[in-house]
Amino acid sequence: MSDQSFDVIVIGGGPGGYIAAIRAAQLGMTVACVEKRGALGGTCLNVGCIPSKALLHSSHLFEQTKAGLANQGVKVSGVELDLATMLVRKDKVVTDLTKGVEFLFKKHKITWLKGAGRLAGNGKVEVKSDGKNDTYTAKNIIIATGSESTPLPGIAIDEQKIVTSTGALALPKVPGHLVVIGAGFIGLEMGSVWRRLGAKVTVIEFLDRILPTMDGEVGREMQKILTKQGLAFRLGTKVTGAKASANGVELTVEPAKGGAAEKLSADVVLVSVGRLPNTEGLGAKEAGIKLDNRGRIEVDGSFRTSVPGIYAIGDVIAGPMLAHKAMDEGEIVAEIIAGQSGHMNYDTVPGIVYTHPEAASVGKTEEELKAAGVNYRAGKFPMSVNSRSRCTGDLEGFVKILADAKTDRVLGVHIIGAQAGTMIAELVLAMEFGASAEDVARTCHGHPTESEAVKEAALAVAGRTLHL
Ligand code: FAD
């Protein structure tokens, strides 16, 4: 038993939790963070954003070196894949970053309580590890327990042949045929990695479009681009079963709207149909914390749960399940606990798909604006006309800016391009400042850069592009 007490105990050491802990410590509070995984950094650093981006980078280099350099006058031969080294490098990137968070905890005198945390009532948190059970007290508790992969009924995950993204980040050999269930960002990123490394990849999606949360035009264009790269799509298709055997996996699929079932075989199946909030074993319900109908912890605009003194942030509450959203919420909740004010603008949370080209979005989609009856103007500029894209050869994609027809205020931006994830940042800032499309158009953009396509798309809102 322990009777240690803290100003703040954070449960979960992912991007939401570790940032909340650091900010609370910076603001002079005594802080502990409970994390049951062997390393800090949560899903994002250990089995999410970071290892996936490391593999996306390495596999892109492999594909470019094998086939993309010759037309630029760079001749290479004998290019071979050394998957073991690629995976070891990915693991090292992860370890370096998770150790970095551990260093930051030491620097800010944050106590890492190793084990599984459980709410024990009256400001108490029970931490269980290796048969030990310690109880700690806190004036404030922040729940940041994140999320985990959504299972599909009737499909047993073994992380060998039927895998979640965690297994897909560590396949010891390139599968002959990888079937990806779910055409969201995780499915497309992991599908791209293994296709580049030599797998045949089929993506099965229940809906009749890919990237369902993004702008419709982005979804359609990305489907064309990824199909050209070799990904096969089966849209409007439901997977009703998958059985692993010594020879691989046999899947049963049928049209989403009903119809004849069909068998498909694969060497590996990736189930990437979304993520579920993680409240398992937390004692949230027993503590009186209200959950919504999707099992997420309900909070108010200041991240307060229904129990005084207990807050929640990140994937375990509503909103886009993204690391930067969790981190911003972590920073804000610590400031609120310290008596400062803070608020999160969910209209300016960017979403990025790290395929090649990348897709990036912020704000409203055209479909959302139409549904809300908003009168808007769209300005669009193709990357193929951008001079820097001509230099690099990355000609696919466009920048699309949606602005209010009357006020010209930027309401949404949707980009496909090799640098889309970086380019979106200026539009996020523009939207934070309530910029008009004209403000963006009159901003001087370096030449030659892909970002000039942003200026041109902003000019296109007023019907006056300069290079088209
Ligand atoms: P998490 O990162 O899930 O962390 C929660 C932590 O809490 C975990 O470490 C868990 O072990 C711990 N925990 C849970 N319960 C307890 C308990 N009772 N006691 C102690 N510890 C507990 N997002 C992006 O923004 N960009 C990307 O490129 C991106 N790529 C992704 C790729 C993949 C393959 C995946 C799976 C996700 C990706 N995400 C990405 C999403 C991102 O990882 C999550 O949105 C983010 O990690 C959420 O942060 P969090 O702090 O809320 O939770």
Short mmCIF file of C-alpha atoms and ligand atoms in Angstrom, two decimals:
data_model
loop_
_atom_site.label_atom_id
_atom_site.label_comp_id
_atom_site.label_asym_id
_atom_site.label_seq_id
_atom_site.Cartn_x
_atom_site.Cartn_y
_atom_site.Cartn_z
CA MET A 1 0.00 0.00 0.00
CA SER A 2 1.10 3.53 -0.71
CA ASP A 3 -0.41 6.76 0.53
CA GLN A 4 1.38 9.07 -1.86
CA SER A 5 -0.72 11.95 -3.04
CA PHE A 6 -0.41 14.22 -6.07
CA ASP A 7 -2.09 17.33 -7.43
CA VAL A 8 -2.78 15.42 -10.65
CA ILE A 9 -2.80 11.74 -11.59
CA VAL A 10 -3.08 11.03 -15.31
CA ILE A 11 -4.21 7.53 -16.30
CA GLY A 12 -2.61 6.66 -19.66
CA GLY A 13 0.78 7.78 -21.00
CA GLY A 14 -0.17 8.37 -24.66
CA PRO A 15 0.04 11.74 -26.45
CA GLY A 16 -2.98 13.06 -24.53
CA GLY A 17 -1.77 11.81 -21.14
CA TYR A 18 1.94 12.56 -21.37
CA ILE A 19 1.33 16.11 -22.65
CA ALA A 20 -1.22 16.74 -19.86
CA ALA A 21 1.36 15.48 -17.34
CA ILE A 22 4.16 17.69 -18.71
CA ARG A 23 1.98 20.81 -18.88
CA ALA A 24 0.61 20.24 -15.36
CA ALA A 25 4.18 19.86 -14.04
CA GLN A 26 5.25 23.03 -15.88
CA LEU A 27 2.42 24.83 -14.10
CA GLY A 28 3.84 23.81 -10.72
CA MET A 29 1.68 20.81 -9.87
CA THR A 30 2.91 17.48 -8.50
CA VAL A 31 2.08 14.89 -11.15
CA ALA A 32 1.99 11.11 -11.59
CA CYS A 33 1.10 9.22 -14.76
CA VAL A 34 -0.14 5.63 -14.68
CA GLU A 35 0.85 3.59 -17.75
CA LYS A 36 0.51 -0.17 -18.03
CA ARG A 37 2.47 -0.59 -21.28
CA GLY A 38 6.22 -1.16 -20.89
CA ALA A 39 6.92 2.19 -22.56
CA LEU A 40 5.44 5.68 -22.51
CA GLY A 41 3.96 7.33 -25.63
CA GLY A 42 0.75 5.30 -25.96
CA THR A 43 -0.66 3.92 -29.18
CA CYS A 44 0.81 6.78 -31.20
CA LEU A 45 4.48 6.29 -30.40
CA ASN A 46 4.45 2.52 -29.84
CA VAL A 47 2.04 1.01 -32.38
CA GLY A 48 0.47 3.91 -34.29
CA CYS A 49 1.59 7.18 -35.90
CA ILE A 50 5.32 6.73 -35.48
CA PRO A 51 6.03 3.11 -36.55
CA SER A 52 3.56 3.48 -39.46
CA LYS A 53 5.27 6.65 -40.69
CA ALA A 54 8.71 5.02 -40.33
CA LEU A 55 7.56 2.10 -42.52
CA LEU A 56 5.80 4.42 -44.98
CA HIS A 57 9.06 6.35 -45.40
CA SER A 58 11.27 3.26 -45.80
CA SER A 59 8.88 1.52 -48.19
CA HIS A 60 8.57 4.71 -50.29
CA LEU A 61 12.35 4.91 -50.55
CA PHE A 62 12.45 1.24 -51.59
CA GLU A 63 9.83 1.72 -54.30
CA GLN A 64 11.39 4.96 -55.57
CA THR A 65 14.86 3.46 -55.69
CA LYS A 66 13.57 0.39 -57.51
CA ALA A 67 11.43 2.16 -60.08
CA GLY A 68 11.12 5.90 -59.61
CA LEU A 69 14.66 7.15 -60.12
CA ALA A 70 15.46 6.00 -63.66
CA ASN A 71 13.37 8.69 -65.35
CA GLN A 72 15.26 11.33 -63.34
CA GLY A 73 18.54 10.06 -64.74
CA VAL A 74 19.59 8.08 -61.69
CA LYS A 75 20.44 4.52 -62.58
CA VAL A 76 20.45 1.90 -59.86
CA SER A 77 20.49 -1.86 -60.11
CA GLY A 78 20.34 -4.79 -57.75
CA VAL A 79 17.90 -3.06 -55.37
CA GLU A 80 16.86 -5.56 -52.71
CA LEU A 81 14.53 -5.47 -49.77
CA ASP A 82 16.03 -6.18 -46.36
CA LEU A 83 12.80 -6.32 -44.37
CA ALA A 84 14.47 -7.35 -41.12
CA THR A 85 16.63 -4.20 -41.12
CA MET A 86 13.63 -2.06 -42.08
CA LEU A 87 11.69 -3.41 -39.08
CA VAL A 88 14.64 -3.01 -36.71
CA ARG A 89 15.03 0.64 -37.83
CA LYS A 90 11.31 1.21 -37.24
CA ASP A 91 11.64 -0.26 -33.73
CA LYS A 92 14.62 1.98 -33.00
CA VAL A 93 12.70 5.10 -34.07
CA VAL A 94 9.94 4.03 -31.64
CA THR A 95 12.33 3.29 -28.76
CA ASP A 96 14.24 6.57 -29.20
CA LEU A 97 10.99 8.55 -29.04
CA THR A 98 9.43 6.64 -26.13
CA LYS A 99 12.70 7.02 -24.18
CA GLY A 100 12.48 10.71 -25.05
CA VAL A 101 9.13 10.93 -23.26
CA GLU A 102 10.65 9.08 -20.29
CA PHE A 103 13.44 11.68 -20.23
CA LEU A 104 10.87 14.50 -20.28
CA PHE A 105 9.07 12.88 -17.32
CA LYS A 106 12.34 12.86 -15.34
CA LYS A 107 13.09 16.45 -16.36
CA HIS A 108 9.68 17.59 -15.10
CA LYS A 109 9.76 15.34 -12.00
CA ILE A 110 6.70 13.40 -13.11
CA THR A 111 6.29 10.02 -11.41
CA TRP A 112 5.57 7.13 -13.78
CA LEU A 113 3.38 4.68 -11.90
CA LYS A 114 3.90 1.44 -13.82
CA GLY A 115 0.78 -0.69 -13.95
CA ALA A 116 -2.93 -0.60 -14.74
CA GLY A 117 -4.85 2.25 -13.14
CA ARG A 118 -8.38 1.96 -11.74
CA LEU A 119 -10.59 4.64 -10.26
CA ALA A 120 -11.13 3.75 -6.60
CA GLY A 121 -13.43 6.61 -5.53
CA ASN A 122 -12.81 9.78 -3.48
CA GLY A 123 -9.86 10.94 -5.57
CA LYS A 124 -8.11 7.59 -5.28
CA VAL A 125 -6.44 5.62 -8.06
CA GLU A 126 -5.49 1.99 -7.60
CA VAL A 127 -2.45 0.83 -9.57
CA LYS A 128 -2.02 -2.88 -10.18
CA SER A 129 1.20 -4.44 -11.41
CA ASP A 130 2.81 -7.84 -10.95
CA GLY A 131 0.39 -8.83 -8.21
CA LYS A 132 1.05 -5.56 -6.35
CA ASN A 133 -1.81 -3.21 -5.62
CA ASP A 134 -1.02 0.37 -4.59
CA THR A 135 -3.43 3.22 -3.99
CA TYR A 136 -2.61 6.86 -4.63
CA THR A 137 -4.60 10.02 -4.01
CA ALA A 138 -5.02 13.00 -6.33
CA LYS A 139 -6.85 16.32 -6.22
CA ASN A 140 -7.48 15.90 -9.95
CA ILE A 141 -7.58 12.80 -12.13
CA ILE A 142 -7.24 12.91 -15.93
CA ILE A 143 -8.39 9.84 -17.86
CA ALA A 144 -6.37 9.46 -21.07
CA THR A 145 -6.68 5.73 -21.68
CA GLY A 146 -7.01 6.04 -25.47
CA SER A 147 -8.48 3.46 -27.78
CA GLU A 148 -7.96 0.04 -29.27
CA SER A 149 -8.72 -1.64 -32.58
CA THR A 150 -12.42 -2.43 -33.19
CA PRO A 151 -12.97 -6.18 -33.59
CA LEU A 152 -15.22 -7.60 -36.32
CA PRO A 153 -17.78 -10.17 -35.17
CA GLY A 154 -16.80 -13.71 -36.12
CA ILE A 155 -13.20 -12.81 -36.95
CA ALA A 156 -10.61 -13.88 -34.40
CA ILE A 157 -7.46 -11.76 -34.33
CA ASP A 158 -4.27 -13.83 -33.87
CA GLU A 159 -1.81 -11.01 -34.83
CA GLN A 160 -0.10 -13.50 -37.18
CA LYS A 161 -2.47 -14.16 -40.07
CA ILE A 162 -5.44 -12.07 -38.98
CA VAL A 163 -3.95 -8.89 -37.63
CA THR A 164 -4.79 -5.43 -36.33
CA SER A 165 -2.56 -2.50 -37.27
CA THR A 166 -0.21 -3.64 -34.49
CA GLY A 167 0.45 -6.97 -36.25
CA ALA A 168 0.58 -5.25 -39.65
CA LEU A 169 3.48 -3.11 -38.38
CA ALA A 170 5.58 -6.19 -37.67
CA LEU A 171 4.89 -8.84 -40.35
CA PRO A 172 8.10 -10.89 -40.55
CA LYS A 173 7.71 -11.45 -44.30
CA VAL A 174 5.92 -9.75 -47.15
CA PRO A 175 2.54 -11.49 -47.61
CA GLY A 176 1.67 -12.77 -51.08
CA HIS A 177 -1.86 -11.43 -50.78
CA LEU A 178 -2.85 -8.97 -48.06
CA VAL A 179 -6.55 -8.27 -47.63
CA VAL A 180 -7.26 -5.03 -45.77
CA ILE A 181 -10.73 -4.70 -44.25
CA GLY A 182 -11.59 -0.99 -44.03
CA ALA A 183 -10.54 1.84 -46.35
CA GLY A 184 -9.85 4.45 -43.66
CA PHE A 185 -6.46 6.07 -43.14
CA ILE A 186 -4.89 3.15 -41.24
CA GLY A 187 -5.97 0.58 -43.88
CA LEU A 188 -4.70 2.69 -46.78
CA GLU A 189 -1.39 3.52 -45.09
CA MET A 190 -0.62 -0.08 -44.11
CA GLY A 191 -1.92 -1.37 -47.45
CA SER A 192 0.45 1.05 -49.21
CA VAL A 193 3.43 -0.08 -47.13
CA TRP A 194 3.00 -3.77 -47.99
CA ARG A 195 2.10 -3.13 -51.65
CA ARG A 196 5.32 -1.13 -52.08
CA LEU A 197 7.24 -4.01 -50.53
CA GLY A 198 5.73 -6.49 -53.01
CA ALA A 199 2.36 -7.74 -51.71
CA LYS A 200 -0.79 -7.92 -53.78
CA VAL A 201 -3.23 -5.83 -51.73
CA THR A 202 -7.04 -5.89 -51.83
CA VAL A 203 -8.92 -3.32 -49.77
CA ILE A 204 -12.50 -4.27 -48.85
CA GLU A 205 -14.82 -1.49 -47.71
CA PHE A 206 -18.43 -1.72 -46.55
CA LEU A 207 -19.28 1.80 -47.78
CA ASP A 208 -19.25 2.75 -51.44
CA ARG A 209 -16.28 5.09 -51.03
CA ILE A 210 -12.83 5.21 -49.45
CA LEU A 211 -11.71 7.65 -46.70
CA PRO A 212 -15.32 8.15 -45.61
CA THR A 213 -14.60 11.03 -43.23
CA MET A 214 -12.89 13.14 -45.89
CA ASP A 215 -14.27 15.34 -48.67
CA GLY A 216 -15.96 13.21 -51.37
CA GLU A 217 -13.76 14.54 -54.17
CA VAL A 218 -10.63 13.67 -52.16
CA GLY A 219 -11.96 10.12 -51.65
CA ARG A 220 -12.69 9.64 -55.36
CA GLU A 221 -9.35 11.06 -56.51
CA MET A 222 -7.36 9.08 -53.91
CA GLN A 223 -9.11 5.91 -55.05
CA LYS A 224 -8.02 6.57 -58.65
CA ILE A 225 -4.43 7.32 -57.62
CA LEU A 226 -4.08 4.32 -55.29
CA THR A 227 -5.69 2.02 -57.87
CA LYS A 228 -3.11 3.17 -60.42
CA GLN A 229 -0.42 2.30 -57.88
CA GLY A 230 -1.78 -1.24 -57.67
CA LEU A 231 -4.19 -1.35 -54.71
CA ALA A 232 -7.39 -3.23 -55.62
CA PHE A 233 -10.62 -1.93 -54.07
CA ARG A 234 -13.83 -3.83 -53.37
CA LEU A 235 -16.28 -1.19 -52.22
CA GLY A 236 -19.84 -1.79 -50.99
CA THR A 237 -18.65 -5.18 -49.76
CA LYS A 238 -19.13 -6.81 -46.37
CA VAL A 239 -16.76 -9.34 -44.83
CA THR A 240 -18.87 -11.88 -42.95
CA GLY A 241 -16.16 -14.25 -41.83
CA ALA A 242 -12.43 -15.03 -41.92
CA LYS A 243 -10.80 -18.31 -40.89
CA ALA A 244 -7.08 -18.79 -40.53
CA SER A 245 -5.48 -22.12 -41.40
CA ALA A 246 -1.96 -23.38 -42.09
CA ASN A 247 -2.34 -22.19 -45.71
CA GLY A 248 -3.55 -18.68 -45.03
CA VAL A 249 -6.95 -17.12 -44.45
CA GLU A 250 -10.25 -17.84 -46.14
CA LEU A 251 -12.66 -14.90 -46.13
CA THR A 252 -16.36 -14.84 -46.87
CA VAL A 253 -17.61 -11.64 -48.45
CA GLU A 254 -20.94 -10.47 -49.78
CA PRO A 255 -22.38 -7.25 -51.23
CA ALA A 256 -23.13 -4.78 -48.42
CA LYS A 257 -26.67 -4.38 -49.77
CA GLY A 258 -27.21 -8.15 -49.73
CA GLY A 259 -26.56 -10.80 -52.36
CA ALA A 260 -24.56 -13.92 -53.04
CA ALA A 261 -21.65 -14.73 -50.74
CA GLU A 262 -18.21 -15.37 -52.21
CA LYS A 263 -14.92 -16.81 -50.91
CA LEU A 264 -11.61 -14.96 -51.05
CA SER A 265 -8.24 -16.23 -49.95
CA ALA A 266 -5.41 -14.23 -48.45
CA ASP A 267 -2.09 -14.83 -46.74
CA VAL A 268 -2.72 -12.10 -44.19
CA VAL A 269 -5.85 -10.13 -43.31
CA LEU A 270 -5.66 -6.70 -41.66
CA VAL A 271 -8.77 -5.69 -39.75
CA SER A 272 -8.82 -1.87 -39.70
CA VAL A 273 -12.46 -0.91 -39.28
CA GLY A 274 -11.99 1.78 -36.65
CA ARG A 275 -11.07 2.15 -33.01
CA LEU A 276 -12.99 1.83 -29.76
CA PRO A 277 -12.53 3.97 -26.62
CA ASN A 278 -10.61 2.11 -23.94
CA THR A 279 -12.44 2.04 -20.61
CA GLU A 280 -11.91 -1.65 -19.86
CA GLY A 281 -10.98 -2.27 -16.22
CA LEU A 282 -10.93 1.46 -15.44
CA GLY A 283 -13.88 1.37 -13.07
CA ALA A 284 -15.41 4.37 -14.86
CA LYS A 285 -19.02 3.24 -14.60
CA GLU A 286 -18.62 2.19 -10.95
CA ALA A 287 -17.17 5.63 -10.24
CA GLY A 288 -20.34 7.18 -11.70
CA ILE A 289 -18.73 8.48 -14.88
CA LYS A 290 -21.23 8.84 -17.73
CA LEU A 291 -20.43 7.18 -21.06
CA ASP A 292 -22.16 8.03 -24.34
CA ASN A 293 -23.88 5.49 -26.61
CA ARG A 294 -20.52 4.66 -28.25
CA GLY A 295 -18.79 3.92 -24.93
CA ARG A 296 -16.87 7.22 -24.92
CA ILE A 297 -16.50 9.21 -21.70
CA GLU A 298 -18.82 12.21 -21.73
CA VAL A 299 -17.16 15.55 -20.97
CA ASP A 300 -18.16 19.21 -21.04
CA GLY A 301 -16.25 21.94 -22.93
CA SER A 302 -13.63 21.94 -20.14
CA PHE A 303 -13.09 18.14 -20.27
CA ARG A 304 -14.91 17.62 -16.95
CA THR A 305 -16.64 14.26 -16.62
CA SER A 306 -19.85 13.79 -14.65
CA VAL A 307 -17.73 13.24 -11.50
CA PRO A 308 -16.14 16.38 -9.95
CA GLY A 309 -12.33 16.31 -10.07
CA ILE A 310 -12.18 13.74 -12.88
CA TYR A 311 -11.40 14.87 -16.43
CA ALA A 312 -11.01 12.95 -19.71
CA ILE A 313 -9.18 13.68 -22.98
CA GLY A 314 -7.99 12.05 -26.22
CA ASP A 315 -9.36 9.00 -28.01
CA VAL A 316 -11.47 8.02 -24.98
CA ILE A 317 -13.77 11.03 -25.53
CA ALA A 318 -15.67 12.19 -28.64
CA GLY A 319 -13.95 13.83 -31.61
CA PRO A 320 -11.42 12.76 -34.21
CA MET A 321 -9.17 9.96 -32.94
CA LEU A 322 -5.92 11.76 -33.70
CA ALA A 323 -2.73 12.26 -31.71
CA HIS A 324 -2.54 16.04 -32.20
CA LYS A 325 -6.15 16.43 -31.02
CA ALA A 326 -5.29 14.40 -27.89
CA MET A 327 -2.11 16.45 -27.29
CA ASP A 328 -3.90 19.79 -27.58
CA GLU A 329 -6.61 18.57 -25.20
CA GLY A 330 -3.86 17.45 -22.78
CA GLU A 331 -2.31 20.89 -22.77
CA ILE A 332 -5.66 22.63 -22.33
CA VAL A 333 -6.96 20.39 -19.53
CA ALA A 334 -3.79 20.97 -17.47
CA GLU A 335 -4.23 24.73 -17.88
CA ILE A 336 -7.90 24.51 -16.88
CA ILE A 337 -6.97 22.52 -13.76
CA ALA A 338 -4.38 25.22 -12.95
CA GLY A 339 -7.19 27.79 -13.02
CA GLN A 340 -6.39 29.17 -16.46
CA SER A 341 -8.83 29.20 -19.33
CA GLY A 342 -8.54 27.23 -22.51
CA HIS A 343 -10.68 25.82 -25.24
CA MET A 344 -10.33 23.48 -28.20
CA ASN A 345 -11.45 24.51 -31.70
CA TYR A 346 -12.57 21.23 -33.28
CA ASP A 347 -13.18 23.01 -36.61
CA THR A 348 -9.45 23.40 -37.10
CA VAL A 349 -8.14 19.91 -36.34
CA PRO A 350 -6.34 18.75 -39.49
CA GLY A 351 -6.59 15.17 -40.73
CA ILE A 352 -3.75 13.68 -42.77
CA VAL A 353 -3.34 10.42 -44.68
CA TYR A 354 0.35 9.66 -45.17
CA THR A 355 0.13 7.73 -48.42
CA HIS A 356 1.99 9.02 -51.47
CA PRO A 357 0.63 11.47 -52.42
CA GLU A 358 -0.70 12.52 -49.03
CA ALA A 359 -4.27 13.68 -48.44
CA ALA A 360 -4.91 16.43 -45.89
CA SER A 361 -8.05 18.22 -44.76
CA VAL A 362 -9.20 20.85 -42.33
CA GLY A 363 -12.66 22.27 -41.66
CA LYS A 364 -15.82 21.42 -43.53
CA THR A 365 -16.17 19.13 -46.54
CA GLU A 366 -18.32 20.12 -49.53
CA GLU A 367 -20.85 17.48 -48.44
CA GLU A 368 -21.09 19.02 -44.95
CA LEU A 369 -21.54 22.54 -46.32
CA LYS A 370 -24.25 21.37 -48.73
CA ALA A 371 -26.06 19.47 -45.97
CA ALA A 372 -25.95 22.57 -43.74
CA GLY A 373 -27.25 24.76 -46.59
CA VAL A 374 -24.18 27.02 -46.49
CA ASN A 375 -23.63 29.12 -49.59
CA TYR A 376 -19.95 28.65 -50.45
CA ARG A 377 -17.49 29.12 -53.29
CA ALA A 378 -14.81 26.56 -54.16
CA GLY A 379 -11.40 27.45 -55.56
CA LYS A 380 -9.30 24.60 -56.90
CA PHE A 381 -5.79 24.39 -58.31
CA PRO A 382 -4.12 21.22 -59.69
CA MET A 383 -0.65 20.22 -58.46
CA SER A 384 0.27 19.33 -62.06
CA VAL A 385 0.48 23.05 -62.91
CA ASN A 386 2.60 23.92 -59.84
CA SER A 387 6.22 24.58 -60.85
CA ARG A 388 7.84 22.82 -57.87
CA SER A 389 5.71 19.72 -58.52
CA ARG A 390 6.99 19.80 -62.11
CA CYS A 391 10.55 19.75 -60.72
CA THR A 392 9.95 16.83 -58.38
CA GLY A 393 7.63 14.89 -60.68
CA ASP A 394 4.91 14.61 -58.01
CA LEU A 395 2.12 15.86 -60.25
CA GLU A 396 -0.94 14.24 -58.70
CA GLY A 397 -3.55 16.04 -56.63
CA PHE A 398 -4.99 19.47 -56.03
CA VAL A 399 -5.67 22.15 -53.45
CA LYS A 400 -9.34 22.95 -52.90
CA ILE A 401 -10.40 25.89 -50.72
CA LEU A 402 -14.03 26.30 -49.67
CA ALA A 403 -14.99 29.82 -48.61
CA ASP A 404 -18.24 31.41 -47.49
CA ALA A 405 -19.85 32.99 -50.58
CA LYS A 406 -20.73 36.19 -48.72
CA THR A 407 -17.93 36.77 -46.21
CA ASP A 408 -15.14 34.91 -48.09
CA ARG A 409 -14.13 33.28 -44.76
CA VAL A 410 -12.26 29.98 -45.29
CA LEU A 411 -14.52 27.14 -44.14
CA GLY A 412 -12.61 24.09 -45.31
CA VAL A 413 -9.49 23.04 -47.22
CA HIS A 414 -8.79 19.72 -48.92
CA ILE A 415 -5.44 18.85 -50.42
CA ILE A 416 -3.96 15.88 -52.25
CA GLY A 417 -0.25 16.22 -52.90
CA ALA A 418 3.17 14.85 -51.98
CA GLN A 419 3.49 17.57 -49.27
CA ALA A 420 -0.21 17.88 -48.37
CA GLY A 421 0.35 17.15 -44.66
CA THR A 422 2.81 20.03 -44.38
CA MET A 423 0.89 22.39 -46.68
CA ILE A 424 -2.33 22.11 -44.64
CA ALA A 425 -0.64 23.79 -41.62
CA GLU A 426 -0.87 27.31 -43.11
CA LEU A 427 -4.59 26.84 -43.74
CA VAL A 428 -5.14 25.60 -40.18
CA LEU A 429 -3.50 28.81 -38.97
CA ALA A 430 -5.49 30.88 -41.47
CA MET A 431 -8.72 29.33 -40.22
CA GLU A 432 -7.68 29.89 -36.56
CA PHE A 433 -7.31 33.58 -37.41
CA GLY A 434 -10.64 33.61 -39.25
CA ALA A 435 -8.90 34.42 -42.54
CA SER A 436 -10.71 35.03 -45.80
CA ALA A 437 -9.66 33.33 -49.04
CA GLU A 438 -8.43 36.77 -50.14
CA ASP A 439 -6.14 36.96 -47.05
CA VAL A 440 -4.55 33.67 -48.13
CA ALA A 441 -4.35 34.80 -51.77
CA ARG A 442 -2.62 38.07 -50.82
CA THR A 443 -0.04 36.26 -48.63
CA CYS A 444 3.39 36.03 -50.28
CA HIS A 445 4.31 32.37 -50.89
CA GLY A 446 7.90 31.30 -51.62
CA HIS A 447 8.72 30.27 -55.17
CA PRO A 448 9.03 27.57 -56.29
CA THR A 449 7.11 25.70 -53.58
CA GLU A 450 4.13 23.39 -53.57
CA SER A 451 2.48 25.95 -51.28
CA GLU A 452 2.04 28.29 -54.23
CA ALA A 453 -0.83 25.98 -55.17
CA VAL A 454 -2.50 27.15 -51.93
CA LYS A 455 -2.26 30.78 -53.03
CA GLU A 456 -3.57 29.85 -56.49
CA ALA A 457 -6.53 27.91 -55.02
CA ALA A 458 -7.31 30.94 -52.84
CA LEU A 459 -7.20 33.13 -55.97
CA ALA A 460 -9.45 30.60 -57.69
CA VAL A 461 -12.14 31.28 -55.07
CA ALA A 462 -12.40 34.74 -56.64
CA GLY A 463 -12.09 33.25 -60.13
CA ARG A 464 -8.69 34.73 -60.85
CA THR A 465 -5.89 32.16 -60.81
CA LEU A 466 -2.67 33.44 -62.34
CA HIS A 467 -1.23 30.20 -63.70
CA LEU A 468 -4.32 28.49 -65.09
P1 FAD B 1 -3.35 6.34 -26.60
O1 FAD B 1 -2.25 6.80 -27.45
O2 FAD B 1 -4.13 5.16 -27.03
O3 FAD B 1 -2.71 6.08 -25.17
C1 FAD B 1 -3.44 5.55 -24.11
C2 FAD B 1 -2.48 4.84 -23.20
O4 FAD B 1 -3.19 4.50 -22.03
C3 FAD B 1 -1.95 3.52 -23.75
O5 FAD B 1 -0.54 3.53 -23.72
C4 FAD B 1 -2.52 2.45 -22.82
O6 FAD B 1 -1.59 1.39 -22.58
C5 FAD B 1 -2.75 3.24 -21.57
N1 FAD B 1 -3.82 2.70 -20.72
C6 FAD B 1 -5.08 2.37 -21.09
N2 FAD B 1 -5.80 1.98 -20.02
C7 FAD B 1 -4.96 2.08 -18.95
C8 FAD B 1 -5.12 1.85 -17.57
N3 FAD B 1 -6.28 1.47 -17.06
N4 FAD B 1 -4.04 2.05 -16.78
C9 FAD B 1 -2.85 2.45 -17.27
N5 FAD B 1 -2.65 2.70 -18.58
C10 FAD B 1 -3.70 2.54 -19.40
N6 FAD B 1 -2.97 9.84 -35.22
C11 FAD B 1 -2.41 10.93 -35.80
O7 FAD B 1 -2.70 12.04 -35.39
N7 FAD B 1 -1.54 10.79 -36.85
C12 FAD B 1 -1.19 9.60 -37.36
O8 FAD B 1 -0.40 9.51 -38.30
C13 FAD B 1 -1.75 8.44 -36.77
N8 FAD B 1 -1.43 7.21 -37.22
C14 FAD B 1 -1.93 6.11 -36.60
C15 FAD B 1 -1.56 4.86 -37.08
C16 FAD B 1 -2.05 3.73 -36.47
C17 FAD B 1 -1.64 2.38 -37.00
C18 FAD B 1 -2.91 3.84 -35.32
C19 FAD B 1 -3.41 2.63 -34.63
C20 FAD B 1 -3.28 5.08 -34.85
C21 FAD B 1 -2.81 6.22 -35.49
N9 FAD B 1 -3.16 7.50 -35.04
C22 FAD B 1 -2.65 8.60 -35.67
C23 FAD B 1 -4.10 7.70 -33.92
C24 FAD B 1 -3.33 8.03 -32.62
O9 FAD B 1 -2.43 7.01 -32.35
C25 FAD B 1 -4.30 8.20 -31.47
O10 FAD B 1 -5.28 9.16 -31.82
C26 FAD B 1 -3.58 8.69 -30.22
O11 FAD B 1 -2.58 7.79 -29.84
C27 FAD B 1 -4.57 8.90 -29.07
O12 FAD B 1 -3.89 9.35 -27.96
P2 FAD B 1 -4.42 9.07 -26.47
O13 FAD B 1 -3.41 9.68 -25.57
O14 FAD B 1 -5.82 9.48 -26.37
O15 FAD B 1 -4.42 7.49 -26.33
#
